[in-house]
mmCIF file of C-alpha atoms in Angstrom:
data_model
loop_
_atom_site.group_PDB
_atom_site.id
_atom_site.type_symbol
_atom_site.label_atom_id
_atom_site.label_comp_id
_atom_site.label_asym_id
_atom_site.label_seq_id
_atom_site.Cartn_x
_atom_site.Cartn_y
_atom_site.Cartn_z
ATOM 1 C CA ALA A 1 0.000 0.000 0.000
ATOM 2 C CA GLN A 2 1.157 3.509 -0.741
ATOM 3 C CA SER A 3 0.470 6.717 1.102
ATOM 4 C CA VAL A 4 1.663 10.285 1.357
ATOM 5 C CA THR A 5 1.873 12.671 4.276
ATOM 6 C CA GLN A 6 2.196 16.383 3.746
ATOM 7 C CA LEU A 7 3.444 18.202 6.814
ATOM 8 C CA GLY A 8 1.682 21.503 7.283
ATOM 9 C CA SER A 9 -1.700 22.198 5.772
ATOM 10 C CA HIS A 10 -0.864 25.904 5.490
ATOM 11 C CA VAL A 11 2.472 27.554 4.749
ATOM 12 C CA SER A 12 2.966 31.299 4.558
ATOM 13 C CA VAL A 13 6.078 32.975 3.166
ATOM 14 C CA SER A 14 7.052 36.467 2.145
ATOM 15 C CA GLU A 15 7.597 37.316 -1.482
ATOM 16 C CA GLY A 16 11.210 36.516 -2.359
ATOM 17 C CA ALA A 17 11.641 34.040 0.495
ATOM 18 C CA LEU A 18 12.420 30.351 0.216
ATOM 19 C CA VAL A 19 9.480 28.018 -0.287
ATOM 20 C CA LEU A 20 9.690 24.595 1.357
ATOM 21 C CA LEU A 21 6.737 22.215 1.244
ATOM 22 C CA ARG A 22 7.236 18.874 2.927
ATOM 23 C CA CYS A 23 6.175 15.465 1.719
ATOM 24 C CA ASN A 24 6.911 12.029 3.112
ATOM 25 C CA TYR A 25 5.787 8.846 1.462
ATOM 26 C CA SER A 26 5.252 5.236 2.278
ATOM 27 C CA SER A 27 5.586 2.613 -0.402
ATOM 28 C CA SER A 28 6.407 -1.073 -0.487
ATOM 29 C CA VAL A 29 7.946 -0.752 -3.947
ATOM 30 C CA PRO A 30 10.155 1.909 -5.530
ATOM 31 C CA PRO A 31 7.769 4.827 -5.861
ATOM 32 C CA TYR A 32 6.972 7.313 -8.519
ATOM 33 C CA LEU A 33 6.514 10.701 -6.879
ATOM 34 C CA PHE A 34 4.718 13.806 -8.069
ATOM 35 C CA TRP A 35 3.942 17.354 -7.094
ATOM 36 C CA TYR A 36 0.803 18.942 -8.479
ATOM 37 C CA VAL A 37 -0.413 22.525 -8.103
ATOM 38 C CA GLN A 38 -4.043 23.605 -7.973
ATOM 39 C CA TYR A 39 -5.086 27.195 -8.492
ATOM 40 C CA PRO A 40 -8.511 28.299 -7.259
ATOM 41 C CA ASN A 41 -11.405 26.689 -9.095
ATOM 42 C CA GLN A 42 -9.109 24.787 -11.408
ATOM 43 C CA GLY A 43 -7.882 21.237 -11.852
ATOM 44 C CA LEU A 44 -4.467 19.933 -10.914
ATOM 45 C CA GLN A 45 -1.424 20.759 -12.965
ATOM 46 C CA LEU A 46 1.758 18.731 -12.829
ATOM 47 C CA LEU A 47 4.744 20.626 -11.413
ATOM 48 C CA LEU A 48 7.297 17.852 -11.516
ATOM 49 C CA LYS A 49 7.755 14.131 -11.128
ATOM 50 C CA TYR A 50 10.349 11.588 -10.098
ATOM 51 C CA THR A 51 10.359 8.130 -11.628
ATOM 52 C CA THR A 52 13.940 6.912 -11.908
ATOM 53 C CA GLY A 53 17.384 8.401 -12.383
ATOM 54 C CA ALA A 54 18.507 11.729 -10.981
ATOM 55 C CA THR A 55 17.085 12.320 -7.536
ATOM 56 C CA LEU A 56 16.941 16.108 -7.915
ATOM 57 C CA VAL A 57 14.060 16.927 -10.197
ATOM 58 C CA LYS A 58 13.399 20.318 -11.720
ATOM 59 C CA GLY A 59 9.911 21.364 -12.650
ATOM 60 C CA ILE A 60 8.008 24.295 -14.003
ATOM 61 C CA ASN A 61 7.890 27.787 -12.485
ATOM 62 C CA GLY A 62 11.287 27.378 -10.803
ATOM 63 C CA PHE A 63 10.251 24.555 -8.472
ATOM 64 C CA GLU A 64 12.374 21.539 -7.724
ATOM 65 C CA ALA A 65 12.204 18.505 -5.467
ATOM 66 C CA GLU A 66 14.686 15.962 -4.212
ATOM 67 C CA PHE A 67 13.934 12.291 -3.736
ATOM 68 C CA LYS A 68 15.620 11.044 -0.568
ATOM 69 C CA LYS A 69 15.092 7.336 -0.152
ATOM 70 C CA SER A 70 16.747 7.189 3.253
ATOM 71 C CA GLU A 71 14.317 9.788 4.581
ATOM 72 C CA THR A 72 11.338 8.637 2.444
ATOM 73 C CA SER A 73 10.892 12.279 1.518
ATOM 74 C CA PHE A 74 10.188 14.325 -1.585
ATOM 75 C CA HIS A 75 10.141 17.933 -0.407
ATOM 76 C CA LEU A 76 9.296 20.722 -2.835
ATOM 77 C CA THR A 77 11.387 23.888 -2.877
ATOM 78 C CA LYS A 78 11.674 27.171 -4.688
ATOM 79 C CA PRO A 79 14.448 29.652 -3.889
ATOM 80 C CA SER A 80 12.346 32.796 -4.208
ATOM 81 C CA ALA A 81 8.571 32.915 -3.828
ATOM 82 C CA HIS A 82 6.438 34.930 -6.195
ATOM 83 C CA MET A 83 2.916 36.167 -5.567
ATOM 84 C CA SER A 84 1.691 33.947 -8.384
ATOM 85 C CA ASP A 85 2.869 30.866 -6.465
ATOM 86 C CA ALA A 86 -0.046 31.179 -4.061
ATOM 87 C CA ALA A 87 -2.025 27.971 -4.569
ATOM 88 C CA GLU A 88 -2.690 24.510 -3.158
ATOM 89 C CA TYR A 89 0.078 21.972 -3.621
ATOM 90 C CA PHE A 90 -0.404 18.221 -3.597
ATOM 91 C CA CYS A 91 2.209 15.524 -3.281
ATOM 92 C CA ALA A 92 1.336 12.140 -4.767
ATOM 93 C CA VAL A 93 2.848 8.669 -4.912
ATOM 94 C CA SER A 94 2.091 6.045 -7.490
ATOM 95 C CA ARG A 95 3.174 2.808 -8.921
ATOM 96 C CA GLY A 96 1.487 1.633 -12.062
ATOM 97 C CA ASN A 97 -1.974 3.078 -12.184
ATOM 98 C CA ASP A 98 -2.508 3.484 -8.458
ATOM 99 C CA MET A 99 -1.954 7.104 -7.392
ATOM 100 C CA ARG A 100 -2.494 8.395 -3.869
ATOM 101 C CA PHE A 101 -2.511 12.065 -2.900
ATOM 102 C CA GLY A 102 -1.585 13.902 0.233
ATOM 103 C CA ALA A 103 -4.057 16.226 1.930
ATOM 104 C CA GLY A 104 -2.479 19.260 0.336
ATOM 105 C CA THR A 105 -0.596 22.335 1.519
ATOM 106 C CA ARG A 106 -1.995 25.785 0.925
ATOM 107 C CA LEU A 107 0.787 28.252 0.162
ATOM 108 C CA THR A 108 0.207 31.912 0.913
ATOM 109 C CA VAL A 109 2.684 34.522 -0.331
ATOM 110 C CA LYS A 110 2.771 37.829 1.500
ATOM 111 C CA PRO A 111 3.908 40.991 -0.258
ATOM 112 C CA ASN B 1 -4.624 18.092 -28.559
ATOM 113 C CA ALA B 2 -7.412 18.947 -26.180
ATOM 114 C CA GLY B 3 -6.904 18.152 -22.532
ATOM 115 C CA VAL B 4 -9.241 16.260 -20.252
ATOM 116 C CA MET B 5 -12.706 17.717 -20.507
ATOM 117 C CA GLN B 6 -15.356 17.633 -17.862
ATOM 118 C CA ASN B 7 -18.927 18.821 -17.966
ATOM 119 C CA PRO B 8 -20.769 20.422 -16.546
ATOM 120 C CA ARG B 9 -18.332 22.637 -14.670
ATOM 121 C CA HIS B 10 -20.974 23.477 -12.109
ATOM 122 C CA LEU B 11 -23.997 21.385 -11.184
ATOM 123 C CA VAL B 12 -26.728 22.202 -8.705
ATOM 124 C CA ARG B 13 -29.094 19.518 -7.514
ATOM 125 C CA ARG B 14 -31.740 19.252 -4.824
ATOM 126 C CA ARG B 15 -31.620 16.443 -2.305
ATOM 127 C CA GLY B 16 -32.928 13.235 -3.797
ATOM 128 C CA GLN B 17 -32.141 14.102 -7.399
ATOM 129 C CA GLU B 18 -29.571 12.404 -9.604
ATOM 130 C CA ALA B 19 -26.257 13.908 -10.663
ATOM 131 C CA ARG B 20 -24.415 12.861 -13.812
ATOM 132 C CA LEU B 21 -20.852 14.001 -14.296
ATOM 133 C CA ARG B 22 -19.081 13.495 -17.600
ATOM 134 C CA CYS B 23 -15.421 13.126 -18.422
ATOM 135 C CA SER B 24 -13.787 12.929 -21.831
ATOM 136 C CA PRO B 25 -10.170 11.778 -21.494
ATOM 137 C CA MET B 26 -7.318 13.098 -23.557
ATOM 138 C CA LYS B 27 -7.060 11.688 -27.044
ATOM 139 C CA GLY B 28 -5.325 8.324 -26.950
ATOM 140 C CA HIS B 29 -5.918 7.798 -23.240
ATOM 141 C CA SER B 30 -7.797 4.670 -22.268
ATOM 142 C CA HIS B 31 -7.552 4.952 -18.483
ATOM 143 C CA VAL B 32 -9.815 7.206 -16.444
ATOM 144 C CA TYR B 33 -9.769 8.028 -12.746
ATOM 145 C CA TRP B 34 -12.333 9.858 -10.641
ATOM 146 C CA TYR B 35 -11.459 11.772 -7.483
ATOM 147 C CA ARG B 36 -13.519 13.741 -4.988
ATOM 148 C CA GLN B 37 -12.286 16.844 -3.230
ATOM 149 C CA LEU B 38 -14.225 18.047 -0.242
ATOM 150 C CA PRO B 39 -13.765 21.639 0.976
ATOM 151 C CA GLU B 40 -10.425 22.081 2.722
ATOM 152 C CA GLU B 41 -9.477 18.476 2.029
ATOM 153 C CA GLY B 42 -7.229 16.704 -0.413
ATOM 154 C CA LEU B 43 -8.143 14.495 -3.298
ATOM 155 C CA LYS B 44 -9.729 11.174 -2.483
ATOM 156 C CA PHE B 45 -9.537 8.396 -5.033
ATOM 157 C CA MET B 46 -12.905 7.006 -6.007
ATOM 158 C CA VAL B 47 -12.658 4.736 -9.030
ATOM 159 C CA TYR B 48 -10.340 3.681 -11.833
ATOM 160 C CA LEU B 49 -11.727 2.532 -15.153
ATOM 161 C CA GLN B 50 -10.518 1.342 -18.488
ATOM 162 C CA LYS B 51 -12.731 1.098 -21.521
ATOM 163 C CA GLU B 52 -15.803 -0.945 -20.527
ATOM 164 C CA ASN B 53 -14.173 -2.171 -17.312
ATOM 165 C CA ILE B 54 -14.009 -1.037 -13.710
ATOM 166 C CA ILE B 55 -10.515 -1.831 -12.480
ATOM 167 C CA ASP B 56 -10.631 -0.458 -8.941
ATOM 168 C CA GLU B 57 -13.660 1.026 -7.191
ATOM 169 C CA SER B 58 -12.317 0.737 -3.680
ATOM 170 C CA GLY B 59 -12.765 4.448 -3.011
ATOM 171 C CA MET B 60 -16.335 4.719 -4.137
ATOM 172 C CA PRO B 61 -19.252 4.538 -1.691
ATOM 173 C CA LYS B 62 -21.107 1.253 -2.045
ATOM 174 C CA GLU B 63 -24.495 2.894 -2.383
ATOM 175 C CA ARG B 64 -25.816 5.574 -4.737
ATOM 176 C CA PHE B 65 -22.531 5.966 -6.642
ATOM 177 C CA SER B 66 -21.674 4.264 -9.915
ATOM 178 C CA ALA B 67 -19.246 4.829 -12.756
ATOM 179 C CA GLU B 68 -18.867 3.653 -16.293
ATOM 180 C CA PHE B 69 -16.547 4.147 -19.233
ATOM 181 C CA PRO B 70 -18.296 2.814 -22.310
ATOM 182 C CA LYS B 71 -16.652 1.799 -25.519
ATOM 183 C CA GLU B 72 -17.913 4.959 -27.122
ATOM 184 C CA GLY B 73 -18.400 8.262 -25.378
ATOM 185 C CA PRO B 74 -17.273 9.823 -22.141
ATOM 186 C CA SER B 75 -16.884 8.300 -18.720
ATOM 187 C CA ILE B 76 -19.865 8.961 -16.475
ATOM 188 C CA LEU B 77 -19.919 9.274 -12.695
ATOM 189 C CA ARG B 78 -23.486 8.906 -11.491
ATOM 190 C CA ILE B 79 -24.754 9.831 -8.055
ATOM 191 C CA GLN B 80 -28.291 8.825 -7.257
ATOM 192 C CA GLN B 81 -30.466 10.422 -4.591
ATOM 193 C CA VAL B 82 -27.908 13.069 -3.775
ATOM 194 C CA VAL B 83 -27.489 14.336 -0.219
ATOM 195 C CA ARG B 84 -25.870 17.533 1.044
ATOM 196 C CA GLY B 85 -22.723 15.601 1.944
ATOM 197 C CA ASP B 86 -22.163 14.860 -1.749
ATOM 198 C CA SER B 87 -21.400 18.536 -2.358
ATOM 199 C CA ALA B 88 -17.795 18.586 -3.528
ATOM 200 C CA ALA B 89 -15.552 19.047 -6.507
ATOM 201 C CA TYR B 90 -15.234 15.930 -8.614
ATOM 202 C CA PHE B 91 -12.128 15.602 -10.739
ATOM 203 C CA CYS B 92 -11.446 13.263 -13.578
ATOM 204 C CA ALA B 93 -7.953 12.321 -14.721
ATOM 205 C CA SER B 94 -6.730 10.221 -17.595
ATOM 206 C CA SER B 95 -3.579 8.410 -18.578
ATOM 207 C CA PRO B 96 -2.495 6.387 -21.574
ATOM 208 C CA GLY B 97 -2.057 3.334 -19.354
ATOM 209 C CA LYS B 98 0.491 0.645 -20.118
ATOM 210 C CA GLY B 99 2.663 1.571 -17.152
ATOM 211 C CA ALA B 100 2.387 5.303 -17.724
ATOM 212 C CA ASP B 101 2.869 7.285 -14.581
ATOM 213 C CA GLU B 102 1.456 10.778 -14.916
ATOM 214 C CA GLN B 103 -2.246 11.498 -14.750
ATOM 215 C CA PHE B 104 -3.714 14.469 -16.548
ATOM 216 C CA PHE B 105 -6.537 16.256 -14.780
ATOM 217 C CA GLY B 106 -9.670 17.922 -15.980
ATOM 218 C CA PRO B 107 -10.970 21.209 -14.549
ATOM 219 C CA GLY B 108 -13.475 19.466 -12.306
ATOM 220 C CA THR B 109 -17.213 19.550 -11.757
ATOM 221 C CA ARG B 110 -18.417 21.398 -8.694
ATOM 222 C CA LEU B 111 -21.539 19.764 -7.365
ATOM 223 C CA THR B 112 -23.755 21.680 -4.982
ATOM 224 C CA VAL B 113 -26.636 19.900 -3.317
ATOM 225 C CA LEU B 114 -29.314 22.183 -1.943
#
């Protein structure tokens, strides 16, 4: 069985500050890991994904995440927050066609 | 190449009525997933379908809810005798299958039960 835990349902940062959204996973097989972003009243958009290979994954809008097997983590980071980054972020784990989502983290960016 | 399409985008029903939510997957995708998102909550898996087959419905309530993905036409999520607790956003996602990893999401249908 696979599952994801996102630490912190709400994160608030100042514009220009580092963004760090935490995700830990549980999987009995090597996982595929994803971060999705959801803007208000919209569907989910893929930010980045890890399947195999390089453990540091770069995504869209300047986001990146690092797969750390020893820590079972896949935290999402961005060096400098922008106002347009305010949204809900979901971490997900899958293998094959079985995808499970975390509860989400709402990111607020203060001017 | 159009993305995943869902309609209607907004649906209002009175208690006891039926709700039908439609999902057209991306071209070439034969796998469809339905998720429910309650206010202030994450996405909850409901059902996974391939053409004409339900593969996994472990997340779908046993009563009042059903899903299909016919050979022709969109996937349908059907909720009979809706109750206020069914009010949520329902998202459909599709993938090409065959070990593909990423799911592509539609814009969702927001169901309000009065």
